[in-house]
PDB file of N, CA and C in Angstrom:
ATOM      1  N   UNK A1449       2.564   2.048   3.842  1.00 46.00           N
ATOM      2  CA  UNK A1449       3.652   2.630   4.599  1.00 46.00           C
ATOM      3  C   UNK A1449       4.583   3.331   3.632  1.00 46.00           C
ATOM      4  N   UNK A1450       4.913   4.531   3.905  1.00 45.00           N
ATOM      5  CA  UNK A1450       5.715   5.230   3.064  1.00 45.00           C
ATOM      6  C   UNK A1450       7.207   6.004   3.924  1.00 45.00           C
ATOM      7  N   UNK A1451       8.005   5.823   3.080  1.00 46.00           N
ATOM      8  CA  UNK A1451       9.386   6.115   4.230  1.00 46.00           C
ATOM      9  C   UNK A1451       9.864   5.223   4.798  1.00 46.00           C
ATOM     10  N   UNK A1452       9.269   4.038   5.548  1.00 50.00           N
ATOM     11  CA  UNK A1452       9.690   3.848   6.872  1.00 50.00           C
ATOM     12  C   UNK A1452      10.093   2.487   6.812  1.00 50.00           C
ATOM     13  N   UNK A1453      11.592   2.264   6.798  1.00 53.00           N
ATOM     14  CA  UNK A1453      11.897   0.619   6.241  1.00 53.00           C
ATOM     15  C   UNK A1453      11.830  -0.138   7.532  1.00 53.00           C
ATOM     16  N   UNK A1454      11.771  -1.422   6.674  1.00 53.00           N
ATOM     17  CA  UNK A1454      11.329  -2.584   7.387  1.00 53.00           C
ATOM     18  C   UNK A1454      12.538  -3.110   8.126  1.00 53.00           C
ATOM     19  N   UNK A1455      13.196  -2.695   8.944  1.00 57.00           N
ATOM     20  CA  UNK A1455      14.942  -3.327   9.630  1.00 57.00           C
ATOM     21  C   UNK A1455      14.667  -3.809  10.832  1.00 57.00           C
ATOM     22  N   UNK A1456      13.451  -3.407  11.447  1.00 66.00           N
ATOM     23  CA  UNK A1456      13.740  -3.983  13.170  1.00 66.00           C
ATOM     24  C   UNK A1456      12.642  -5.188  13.146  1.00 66.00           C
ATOM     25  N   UNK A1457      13.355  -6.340  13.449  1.00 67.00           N
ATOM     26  CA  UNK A1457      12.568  -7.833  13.585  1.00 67.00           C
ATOM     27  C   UNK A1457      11.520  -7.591  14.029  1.00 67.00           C
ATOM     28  N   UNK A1458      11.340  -7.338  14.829  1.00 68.00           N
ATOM     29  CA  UNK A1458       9.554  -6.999  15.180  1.00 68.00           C
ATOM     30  C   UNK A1458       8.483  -6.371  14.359  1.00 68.00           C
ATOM     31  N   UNK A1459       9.079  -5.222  13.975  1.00 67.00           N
ATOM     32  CA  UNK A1459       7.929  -4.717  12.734  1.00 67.00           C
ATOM     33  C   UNK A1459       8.143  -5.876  11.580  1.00 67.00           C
ATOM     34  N   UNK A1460       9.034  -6.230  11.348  1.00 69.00           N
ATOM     35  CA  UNK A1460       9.156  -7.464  10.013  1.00 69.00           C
ATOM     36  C   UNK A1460       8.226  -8.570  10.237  1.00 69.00           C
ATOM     37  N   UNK A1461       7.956  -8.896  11.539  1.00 73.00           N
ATOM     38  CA  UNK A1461       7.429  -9.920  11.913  1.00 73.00           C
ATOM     39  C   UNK A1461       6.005  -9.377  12.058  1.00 73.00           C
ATOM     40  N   UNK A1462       5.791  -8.506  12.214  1.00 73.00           N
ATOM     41  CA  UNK A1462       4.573  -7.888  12.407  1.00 73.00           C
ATOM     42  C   UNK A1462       3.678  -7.487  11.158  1.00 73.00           C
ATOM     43  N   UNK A1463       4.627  -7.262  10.368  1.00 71.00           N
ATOM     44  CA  UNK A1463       3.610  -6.842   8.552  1.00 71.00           C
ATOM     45  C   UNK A1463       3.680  -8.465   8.000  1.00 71.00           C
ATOM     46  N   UNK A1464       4.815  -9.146   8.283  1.00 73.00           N
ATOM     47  CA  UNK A1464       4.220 -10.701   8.016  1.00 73.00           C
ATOM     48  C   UNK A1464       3.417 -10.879   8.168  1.00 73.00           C
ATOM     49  N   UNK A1465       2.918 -11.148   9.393  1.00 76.00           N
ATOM     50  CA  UNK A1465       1.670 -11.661  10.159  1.00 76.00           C
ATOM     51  C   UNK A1465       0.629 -11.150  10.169  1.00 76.00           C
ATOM     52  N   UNK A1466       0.523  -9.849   9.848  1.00 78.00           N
ATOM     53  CA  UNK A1466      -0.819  -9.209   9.948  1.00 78.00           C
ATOM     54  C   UNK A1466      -1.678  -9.707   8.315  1.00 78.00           C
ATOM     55  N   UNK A1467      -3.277  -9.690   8.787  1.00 78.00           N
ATOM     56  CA  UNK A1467      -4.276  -9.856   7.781  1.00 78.00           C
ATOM     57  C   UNK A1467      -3.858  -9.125   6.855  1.00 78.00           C
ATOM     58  N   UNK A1468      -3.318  -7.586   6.829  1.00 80.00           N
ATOM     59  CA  UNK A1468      -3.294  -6.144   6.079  1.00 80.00           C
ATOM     60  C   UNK A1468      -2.435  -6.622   5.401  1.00 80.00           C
ATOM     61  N   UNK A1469      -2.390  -5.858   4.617  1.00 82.00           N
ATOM     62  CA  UNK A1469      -1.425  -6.203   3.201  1.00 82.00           C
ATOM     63  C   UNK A1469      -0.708  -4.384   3.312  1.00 82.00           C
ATOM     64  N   UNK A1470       0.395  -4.883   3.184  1.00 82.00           N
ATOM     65  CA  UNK A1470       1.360  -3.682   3.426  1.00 82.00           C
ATOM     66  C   UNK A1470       2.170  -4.139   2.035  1.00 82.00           C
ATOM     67  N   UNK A1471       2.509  -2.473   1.679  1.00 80.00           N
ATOM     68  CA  UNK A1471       3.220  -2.303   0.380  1.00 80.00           C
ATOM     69  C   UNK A1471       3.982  -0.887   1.117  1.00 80.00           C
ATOM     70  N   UNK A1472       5.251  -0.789   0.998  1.00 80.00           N
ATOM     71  CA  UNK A1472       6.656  -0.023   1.337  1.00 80.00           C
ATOM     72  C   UNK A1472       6.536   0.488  -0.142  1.00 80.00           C
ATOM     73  N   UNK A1473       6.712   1.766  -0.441  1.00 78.00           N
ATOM     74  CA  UNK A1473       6.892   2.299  -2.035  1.00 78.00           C
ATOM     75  C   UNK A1473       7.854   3.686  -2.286  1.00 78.00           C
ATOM     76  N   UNK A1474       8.316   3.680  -3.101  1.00 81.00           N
ATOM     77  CA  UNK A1474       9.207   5.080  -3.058  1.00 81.00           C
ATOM     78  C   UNK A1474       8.378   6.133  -3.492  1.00 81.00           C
ATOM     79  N   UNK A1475       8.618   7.498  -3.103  1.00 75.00           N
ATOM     80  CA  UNK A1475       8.017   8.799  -3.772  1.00 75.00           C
ATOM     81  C   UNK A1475       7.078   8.140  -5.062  1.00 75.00           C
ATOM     82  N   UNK A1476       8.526   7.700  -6.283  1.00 81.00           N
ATOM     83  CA  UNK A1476       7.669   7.501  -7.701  1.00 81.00           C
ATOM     84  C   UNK A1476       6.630   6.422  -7.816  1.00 81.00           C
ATOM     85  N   UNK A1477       6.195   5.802  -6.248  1.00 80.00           N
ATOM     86  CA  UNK A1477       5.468   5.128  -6.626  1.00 80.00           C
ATOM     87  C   UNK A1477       5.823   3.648  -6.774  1.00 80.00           C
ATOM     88  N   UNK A1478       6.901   3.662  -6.939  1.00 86.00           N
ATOM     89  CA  UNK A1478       7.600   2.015  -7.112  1.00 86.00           C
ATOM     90  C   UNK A1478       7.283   1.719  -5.915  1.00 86.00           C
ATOM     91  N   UNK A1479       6.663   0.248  -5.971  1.00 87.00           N
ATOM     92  CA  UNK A1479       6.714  -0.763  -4.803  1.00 87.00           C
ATOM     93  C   UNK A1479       8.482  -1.089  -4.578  1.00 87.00           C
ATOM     94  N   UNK A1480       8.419  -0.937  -3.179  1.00 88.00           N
ATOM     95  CA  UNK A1480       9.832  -1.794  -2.582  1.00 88.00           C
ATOM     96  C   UNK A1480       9.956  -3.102  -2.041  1.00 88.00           C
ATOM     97  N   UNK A1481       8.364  -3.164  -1.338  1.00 87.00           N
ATOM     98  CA  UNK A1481       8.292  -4.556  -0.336  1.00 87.00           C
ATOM     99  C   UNK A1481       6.930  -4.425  -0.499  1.00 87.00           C
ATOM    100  N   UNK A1482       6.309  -5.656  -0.436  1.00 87.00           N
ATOM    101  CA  UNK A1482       5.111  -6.122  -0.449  1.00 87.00           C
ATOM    102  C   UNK A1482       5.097  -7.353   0.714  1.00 87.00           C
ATOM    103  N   UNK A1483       4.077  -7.498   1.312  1.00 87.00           N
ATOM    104  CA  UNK A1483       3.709  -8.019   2.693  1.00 87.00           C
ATOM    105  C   UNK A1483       3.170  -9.448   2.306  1.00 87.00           C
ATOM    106  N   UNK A1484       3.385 -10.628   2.689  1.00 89.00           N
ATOM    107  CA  UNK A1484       3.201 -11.529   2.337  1.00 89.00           C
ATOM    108  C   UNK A1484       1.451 -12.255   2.086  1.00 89.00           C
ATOM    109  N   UNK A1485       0.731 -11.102   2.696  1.00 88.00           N
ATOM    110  CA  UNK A1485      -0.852 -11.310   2.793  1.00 88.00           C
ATOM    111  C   UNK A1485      -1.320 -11.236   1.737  1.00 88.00           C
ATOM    112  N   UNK A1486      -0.680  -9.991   0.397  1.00 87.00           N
ATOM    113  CA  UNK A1486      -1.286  -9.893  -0.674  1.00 87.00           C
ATOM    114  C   UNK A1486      -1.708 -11.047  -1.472  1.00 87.00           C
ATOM    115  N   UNK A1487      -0.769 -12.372  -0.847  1.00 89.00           N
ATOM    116  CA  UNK A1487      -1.320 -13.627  -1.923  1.00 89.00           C
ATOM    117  C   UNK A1487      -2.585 -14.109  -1.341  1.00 89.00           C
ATOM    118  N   UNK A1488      -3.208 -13.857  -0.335  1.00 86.00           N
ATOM    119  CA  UNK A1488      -4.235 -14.343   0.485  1.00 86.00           C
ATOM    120  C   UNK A1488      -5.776 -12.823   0.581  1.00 86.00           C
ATOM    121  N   UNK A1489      -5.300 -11.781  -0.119  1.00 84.00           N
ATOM    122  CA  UNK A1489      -6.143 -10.894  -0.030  1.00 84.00           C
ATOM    123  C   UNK A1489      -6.509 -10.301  -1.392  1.00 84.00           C
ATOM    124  N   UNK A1490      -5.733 -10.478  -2.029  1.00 84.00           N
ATOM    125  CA  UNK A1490      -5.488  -9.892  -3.524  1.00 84.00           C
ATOM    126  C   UNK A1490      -5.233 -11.073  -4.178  1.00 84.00           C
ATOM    127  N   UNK A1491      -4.903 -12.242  -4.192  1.00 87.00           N
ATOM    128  CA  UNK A1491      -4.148 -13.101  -4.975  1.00 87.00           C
ATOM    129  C   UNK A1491      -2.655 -13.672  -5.978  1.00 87.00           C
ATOM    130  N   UNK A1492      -2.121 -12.083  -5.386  1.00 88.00           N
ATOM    131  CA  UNK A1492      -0.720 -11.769  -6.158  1.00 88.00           C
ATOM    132  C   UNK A1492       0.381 -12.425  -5.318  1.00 88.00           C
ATOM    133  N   UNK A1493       1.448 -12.850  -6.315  1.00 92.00           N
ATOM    134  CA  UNK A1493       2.548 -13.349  -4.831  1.00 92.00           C
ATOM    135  C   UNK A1493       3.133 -11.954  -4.918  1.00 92.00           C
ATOM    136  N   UNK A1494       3.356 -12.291  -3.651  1.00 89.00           N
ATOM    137  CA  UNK A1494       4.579 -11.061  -3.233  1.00 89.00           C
ATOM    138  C   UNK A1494       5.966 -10.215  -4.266  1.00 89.00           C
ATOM    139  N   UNK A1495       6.537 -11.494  -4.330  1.00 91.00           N
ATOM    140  CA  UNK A1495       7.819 -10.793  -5.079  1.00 91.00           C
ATOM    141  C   UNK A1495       7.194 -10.464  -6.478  1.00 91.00           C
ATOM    142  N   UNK A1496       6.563 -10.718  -6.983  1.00 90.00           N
ATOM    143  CA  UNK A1496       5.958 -10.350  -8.631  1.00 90.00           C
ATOM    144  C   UNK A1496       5.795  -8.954  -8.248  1.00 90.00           C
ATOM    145  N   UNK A1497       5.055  -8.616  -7.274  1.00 89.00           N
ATOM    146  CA  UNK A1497       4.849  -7.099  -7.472  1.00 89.00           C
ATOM    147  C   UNK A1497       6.197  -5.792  -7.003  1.00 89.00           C
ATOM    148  N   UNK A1498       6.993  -6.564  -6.703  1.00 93.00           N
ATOM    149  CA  UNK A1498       8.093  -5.027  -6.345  1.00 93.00           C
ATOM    150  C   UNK A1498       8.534  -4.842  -7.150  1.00 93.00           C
ATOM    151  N   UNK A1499       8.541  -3.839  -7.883  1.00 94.00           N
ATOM    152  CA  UNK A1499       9.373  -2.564  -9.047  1.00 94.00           C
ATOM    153  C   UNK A1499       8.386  -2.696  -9.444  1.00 94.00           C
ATOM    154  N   UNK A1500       7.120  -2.932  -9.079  1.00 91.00           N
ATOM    155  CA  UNK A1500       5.584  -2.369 -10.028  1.00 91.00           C
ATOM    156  C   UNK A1500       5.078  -1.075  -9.334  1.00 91.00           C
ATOM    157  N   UNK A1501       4.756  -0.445 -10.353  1.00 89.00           N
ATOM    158  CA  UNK A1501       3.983   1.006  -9.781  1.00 89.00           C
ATOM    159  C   UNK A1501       2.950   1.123  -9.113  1.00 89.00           C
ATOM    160  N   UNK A1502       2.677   0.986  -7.633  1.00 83.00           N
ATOM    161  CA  UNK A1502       1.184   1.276  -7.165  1.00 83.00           C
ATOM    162  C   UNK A1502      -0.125   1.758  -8.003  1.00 83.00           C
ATOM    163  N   UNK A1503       0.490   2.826  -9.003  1.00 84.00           N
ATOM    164  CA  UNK A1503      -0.895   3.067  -9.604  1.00 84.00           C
ATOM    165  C   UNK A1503      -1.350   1.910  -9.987  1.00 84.00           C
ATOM    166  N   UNK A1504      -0.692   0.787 -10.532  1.00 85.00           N
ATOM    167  CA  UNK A1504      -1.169  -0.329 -11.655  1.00 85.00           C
ATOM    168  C   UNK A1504      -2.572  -1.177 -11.348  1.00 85.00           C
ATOM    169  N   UNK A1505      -2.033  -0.998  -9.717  1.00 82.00           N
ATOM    170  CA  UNK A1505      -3.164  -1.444  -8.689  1.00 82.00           C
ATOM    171  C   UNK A1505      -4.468  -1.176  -8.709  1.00 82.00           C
ATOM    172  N   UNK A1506      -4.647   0.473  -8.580  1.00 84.00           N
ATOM    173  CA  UNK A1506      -6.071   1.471  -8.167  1.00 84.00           C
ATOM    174  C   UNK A1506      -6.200   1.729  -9.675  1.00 84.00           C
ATOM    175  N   UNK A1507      -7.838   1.670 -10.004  1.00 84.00           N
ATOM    176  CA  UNK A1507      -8.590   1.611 -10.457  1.00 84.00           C
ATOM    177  C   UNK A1507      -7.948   3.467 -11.465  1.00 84.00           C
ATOM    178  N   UNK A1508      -8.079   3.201 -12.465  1.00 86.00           N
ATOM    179  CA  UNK A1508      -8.293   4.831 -12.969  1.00 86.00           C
ATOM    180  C   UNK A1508      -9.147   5.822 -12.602  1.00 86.00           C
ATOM    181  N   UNK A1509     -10.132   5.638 -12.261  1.00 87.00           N
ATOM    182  CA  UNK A1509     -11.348   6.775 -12.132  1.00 87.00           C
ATOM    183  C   UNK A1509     -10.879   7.068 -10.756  1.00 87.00           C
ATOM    184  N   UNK A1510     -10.291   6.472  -9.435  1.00 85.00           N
ATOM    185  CA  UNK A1510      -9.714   6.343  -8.591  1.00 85.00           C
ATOM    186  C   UNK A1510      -8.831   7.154  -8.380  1.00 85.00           C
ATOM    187  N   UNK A1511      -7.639   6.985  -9.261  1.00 87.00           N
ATOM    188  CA  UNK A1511      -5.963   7.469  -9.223  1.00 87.00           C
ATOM    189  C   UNK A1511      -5.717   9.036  -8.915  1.00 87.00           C
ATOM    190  N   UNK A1512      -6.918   9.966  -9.076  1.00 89.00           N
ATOM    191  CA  UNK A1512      -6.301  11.247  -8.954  1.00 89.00           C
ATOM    192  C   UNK A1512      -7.003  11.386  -7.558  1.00 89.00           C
ATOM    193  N   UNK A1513      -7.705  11.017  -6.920  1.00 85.00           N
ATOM    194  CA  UNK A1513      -8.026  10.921  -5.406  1.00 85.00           C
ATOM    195  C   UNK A1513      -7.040  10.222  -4.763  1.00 85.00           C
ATOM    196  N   UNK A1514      -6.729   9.157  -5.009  1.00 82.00           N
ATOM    197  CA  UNK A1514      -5.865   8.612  -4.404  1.00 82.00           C
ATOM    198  C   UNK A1514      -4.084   9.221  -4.149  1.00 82.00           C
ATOM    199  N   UNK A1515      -3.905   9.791  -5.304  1.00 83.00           N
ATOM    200  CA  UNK A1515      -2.706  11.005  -5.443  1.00 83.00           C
ATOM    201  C   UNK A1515      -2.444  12.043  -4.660  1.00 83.00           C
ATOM    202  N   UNK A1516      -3.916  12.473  -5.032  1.00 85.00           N
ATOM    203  CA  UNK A1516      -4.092  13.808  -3.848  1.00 85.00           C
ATOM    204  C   UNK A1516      -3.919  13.293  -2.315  1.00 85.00           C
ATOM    205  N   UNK A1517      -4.559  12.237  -1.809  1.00 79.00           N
ATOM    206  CA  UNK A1517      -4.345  11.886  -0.716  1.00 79.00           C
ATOM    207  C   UNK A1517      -3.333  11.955  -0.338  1.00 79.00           C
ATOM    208  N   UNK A1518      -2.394  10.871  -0.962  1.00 76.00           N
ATOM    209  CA  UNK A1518      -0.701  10.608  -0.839  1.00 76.00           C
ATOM    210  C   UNK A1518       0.161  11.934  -1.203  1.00 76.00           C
ATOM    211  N   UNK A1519      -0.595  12.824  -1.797  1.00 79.00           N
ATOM    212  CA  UNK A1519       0.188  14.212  -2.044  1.00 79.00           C
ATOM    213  C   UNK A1519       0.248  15.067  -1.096  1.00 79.00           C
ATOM    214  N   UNK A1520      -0.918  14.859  -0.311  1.00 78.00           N
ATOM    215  CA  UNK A1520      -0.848  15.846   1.301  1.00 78.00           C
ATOM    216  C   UNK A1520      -0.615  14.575   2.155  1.00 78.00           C
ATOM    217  N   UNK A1521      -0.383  13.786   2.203  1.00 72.00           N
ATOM    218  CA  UNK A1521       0.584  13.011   3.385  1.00 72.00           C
ATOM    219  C   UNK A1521       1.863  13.753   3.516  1.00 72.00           C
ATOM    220  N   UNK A1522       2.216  13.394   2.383  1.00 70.00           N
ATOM    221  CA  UNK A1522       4.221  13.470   1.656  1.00 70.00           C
ATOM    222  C   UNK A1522       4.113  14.960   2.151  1.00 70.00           C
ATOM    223  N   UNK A1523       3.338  16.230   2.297  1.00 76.00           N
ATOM    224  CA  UNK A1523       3.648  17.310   2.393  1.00 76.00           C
ATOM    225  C   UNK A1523       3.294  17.650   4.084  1.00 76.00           C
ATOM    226  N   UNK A1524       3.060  16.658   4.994  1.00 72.00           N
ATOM    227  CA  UNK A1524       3.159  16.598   6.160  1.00 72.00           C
ATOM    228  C   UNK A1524       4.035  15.520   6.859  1.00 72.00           C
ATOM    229  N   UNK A1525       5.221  15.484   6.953  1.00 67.00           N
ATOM    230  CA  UNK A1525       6.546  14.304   7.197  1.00 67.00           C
ATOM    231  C   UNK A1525       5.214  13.499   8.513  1.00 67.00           C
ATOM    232  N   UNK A1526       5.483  14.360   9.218  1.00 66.00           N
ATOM    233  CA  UNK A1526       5.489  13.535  10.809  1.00 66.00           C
ATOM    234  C   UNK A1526       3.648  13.243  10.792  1.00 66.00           C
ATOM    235  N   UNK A1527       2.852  13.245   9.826  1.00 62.00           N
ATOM    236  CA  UNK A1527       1.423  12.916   9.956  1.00 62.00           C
ATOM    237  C   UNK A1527       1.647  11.189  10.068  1.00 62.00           C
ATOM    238  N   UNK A1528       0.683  11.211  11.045  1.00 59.00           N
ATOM    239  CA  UNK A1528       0.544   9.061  10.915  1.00 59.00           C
ATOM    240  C   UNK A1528      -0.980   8.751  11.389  1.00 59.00           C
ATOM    241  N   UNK A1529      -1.610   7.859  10.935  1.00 57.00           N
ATOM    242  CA  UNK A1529      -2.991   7.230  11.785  1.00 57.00           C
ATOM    243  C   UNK A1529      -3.718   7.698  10.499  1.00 57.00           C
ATOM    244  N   UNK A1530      -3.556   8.183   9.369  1.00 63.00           N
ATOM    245  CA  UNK A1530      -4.027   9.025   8.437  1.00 63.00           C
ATOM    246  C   UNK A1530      -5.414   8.063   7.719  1.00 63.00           C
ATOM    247  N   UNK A1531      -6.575   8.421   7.843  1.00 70.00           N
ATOM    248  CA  UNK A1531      -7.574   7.314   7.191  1.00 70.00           C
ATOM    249  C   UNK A1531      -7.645   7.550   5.682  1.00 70.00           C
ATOM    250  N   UNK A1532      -7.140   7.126   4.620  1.00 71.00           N
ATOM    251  CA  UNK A1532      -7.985   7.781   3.372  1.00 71.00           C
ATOM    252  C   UNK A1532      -8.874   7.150   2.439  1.00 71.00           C
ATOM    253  N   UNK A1533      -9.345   7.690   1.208  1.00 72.00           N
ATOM    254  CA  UNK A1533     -10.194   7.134   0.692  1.00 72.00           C
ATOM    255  C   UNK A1533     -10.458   5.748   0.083  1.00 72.00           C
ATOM    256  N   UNK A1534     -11.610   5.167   0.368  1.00 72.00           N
ATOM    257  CA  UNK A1534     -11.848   3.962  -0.466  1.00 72.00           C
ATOM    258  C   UNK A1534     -11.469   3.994  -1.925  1.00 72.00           C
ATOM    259  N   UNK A1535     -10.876   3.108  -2.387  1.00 72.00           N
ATOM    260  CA  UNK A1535     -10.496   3.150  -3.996  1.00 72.00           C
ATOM    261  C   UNK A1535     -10.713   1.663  -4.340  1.00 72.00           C
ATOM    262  N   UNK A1536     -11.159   1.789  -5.369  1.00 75.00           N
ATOM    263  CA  UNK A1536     -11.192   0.542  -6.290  1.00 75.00           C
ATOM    264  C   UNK A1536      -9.925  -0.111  -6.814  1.00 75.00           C
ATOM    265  N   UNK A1537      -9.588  -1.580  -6.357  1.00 74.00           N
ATOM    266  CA  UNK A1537      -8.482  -2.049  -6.360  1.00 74.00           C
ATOM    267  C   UNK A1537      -8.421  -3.201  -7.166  1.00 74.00           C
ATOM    268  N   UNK A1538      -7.283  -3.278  -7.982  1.00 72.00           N
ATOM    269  CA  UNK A1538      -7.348  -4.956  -9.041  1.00 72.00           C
ATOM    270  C   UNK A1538      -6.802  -6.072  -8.281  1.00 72.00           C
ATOM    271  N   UNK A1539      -7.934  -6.962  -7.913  1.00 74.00           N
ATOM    272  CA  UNK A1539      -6.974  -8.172  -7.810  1.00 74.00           C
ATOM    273  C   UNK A1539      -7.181  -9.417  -8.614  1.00 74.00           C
ATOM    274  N   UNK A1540      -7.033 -10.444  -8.477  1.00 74.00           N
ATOM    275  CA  UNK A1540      -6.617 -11.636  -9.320  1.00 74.00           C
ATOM    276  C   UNK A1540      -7.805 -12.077  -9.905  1.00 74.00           C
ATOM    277  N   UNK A1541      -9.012 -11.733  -8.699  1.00 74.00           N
ATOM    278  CA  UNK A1541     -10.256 -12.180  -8.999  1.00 74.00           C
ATOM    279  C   UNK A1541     -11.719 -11.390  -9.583  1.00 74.00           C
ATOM    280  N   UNK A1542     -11.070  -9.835  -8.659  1.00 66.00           N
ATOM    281  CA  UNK A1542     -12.261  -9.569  -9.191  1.00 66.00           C
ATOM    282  C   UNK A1542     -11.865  -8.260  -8.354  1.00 66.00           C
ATOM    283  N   UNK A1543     -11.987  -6.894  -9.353  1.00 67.00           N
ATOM    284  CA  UNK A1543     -11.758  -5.768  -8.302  1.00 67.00           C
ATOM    285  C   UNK A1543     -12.519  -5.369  -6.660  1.00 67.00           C
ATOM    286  N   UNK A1544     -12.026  -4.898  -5.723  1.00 68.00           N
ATOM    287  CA  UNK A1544     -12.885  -4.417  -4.860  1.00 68.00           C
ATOM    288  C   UNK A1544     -12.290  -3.133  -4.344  1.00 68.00           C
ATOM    289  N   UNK A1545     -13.658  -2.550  -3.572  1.00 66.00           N
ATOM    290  CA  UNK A1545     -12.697  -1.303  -2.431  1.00 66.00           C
ATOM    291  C   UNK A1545     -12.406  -1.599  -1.615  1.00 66.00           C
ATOM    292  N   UNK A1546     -11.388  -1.136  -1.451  1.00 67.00           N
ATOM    293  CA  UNK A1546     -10.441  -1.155  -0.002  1.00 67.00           C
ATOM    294  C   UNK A1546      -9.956   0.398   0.048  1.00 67.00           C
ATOM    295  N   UNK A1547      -9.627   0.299   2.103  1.00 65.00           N
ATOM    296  CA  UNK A1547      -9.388   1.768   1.685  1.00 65.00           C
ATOM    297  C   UNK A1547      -7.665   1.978   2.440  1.00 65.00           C
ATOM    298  N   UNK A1548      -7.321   2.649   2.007  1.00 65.00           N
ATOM    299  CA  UNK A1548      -5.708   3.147   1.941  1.00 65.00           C
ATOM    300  C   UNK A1548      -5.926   3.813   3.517  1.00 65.00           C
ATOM    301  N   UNK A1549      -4.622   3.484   4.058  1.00 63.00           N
ATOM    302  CA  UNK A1549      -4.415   3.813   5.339  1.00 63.00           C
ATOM    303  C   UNK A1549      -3.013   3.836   6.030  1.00 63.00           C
ATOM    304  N   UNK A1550      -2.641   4.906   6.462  1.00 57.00           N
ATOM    305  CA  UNK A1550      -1.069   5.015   6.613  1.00 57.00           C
ATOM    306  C   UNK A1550      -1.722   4.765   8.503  1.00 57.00           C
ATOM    307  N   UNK A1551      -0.629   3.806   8.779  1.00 52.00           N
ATOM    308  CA  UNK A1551      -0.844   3.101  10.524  1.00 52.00           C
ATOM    309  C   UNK A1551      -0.367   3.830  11.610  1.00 52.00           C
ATOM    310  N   UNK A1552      -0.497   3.925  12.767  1.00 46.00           N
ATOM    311  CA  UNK A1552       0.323   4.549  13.776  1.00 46.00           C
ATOM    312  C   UNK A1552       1.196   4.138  13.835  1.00 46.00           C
ATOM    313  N   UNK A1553       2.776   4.801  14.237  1.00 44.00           N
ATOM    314  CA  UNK A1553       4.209   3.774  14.866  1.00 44.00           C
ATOM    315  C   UNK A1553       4.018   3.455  15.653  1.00 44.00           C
ATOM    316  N   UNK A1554       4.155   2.087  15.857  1.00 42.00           N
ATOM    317  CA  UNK A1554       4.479   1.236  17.109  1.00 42.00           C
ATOM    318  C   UNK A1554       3.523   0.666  18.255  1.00 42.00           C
TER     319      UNK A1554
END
């Protein structure tokens, strides 16, 4: 999710709860909020990762696909449902793909 803060109880309660692992990040990339699943999908706790850079995450051979993706999002405001590419991701145990996906509102 990019832009779109977490203030109304229901969506808060809703990226809690969901399987998905949601990360809120600014333009540069800084994580803001991380979703409490990442300790159950990735193995990371939550608060360790905000003020870490998303890239740190995706794989290098990865990162300039994954850029480009997020580079034509950011250059369409009102795009949502957006599917993008599988990327190779670090977690605690052992990398995998997963694939990046900006959600519908509401």
């Amino acid at each position: 999710m990019m832009g779109r803060k977490l203030s109304s109880i229901s969506l808060r309660m809703e990226v809690a709860n969901s399987s998905d692992v949601t990360l809120v990040y600014r333009e540069d990339g800084e994580i803001t909020y991380v979703s409490p699943s990442i300790e159950r999908v990735m193995g990371y706790d939550p608060a360790e990762q905000v003020g870490r850079a998303i890239r740190e995450f995706i794989h290098p051979d990865d990162l300039l696909m994954a850029r480009e993706w997020l580079d034509e999002l950011l250059s369409a405001p009102g795009r949502r449902d957006a599917t993008g590419p599988a990327v190779m991701i670090a977690t605690r145990e052992a990398p995998q793909h997963l694939r990046l996906t900006i959600p519908r509102p509401g």
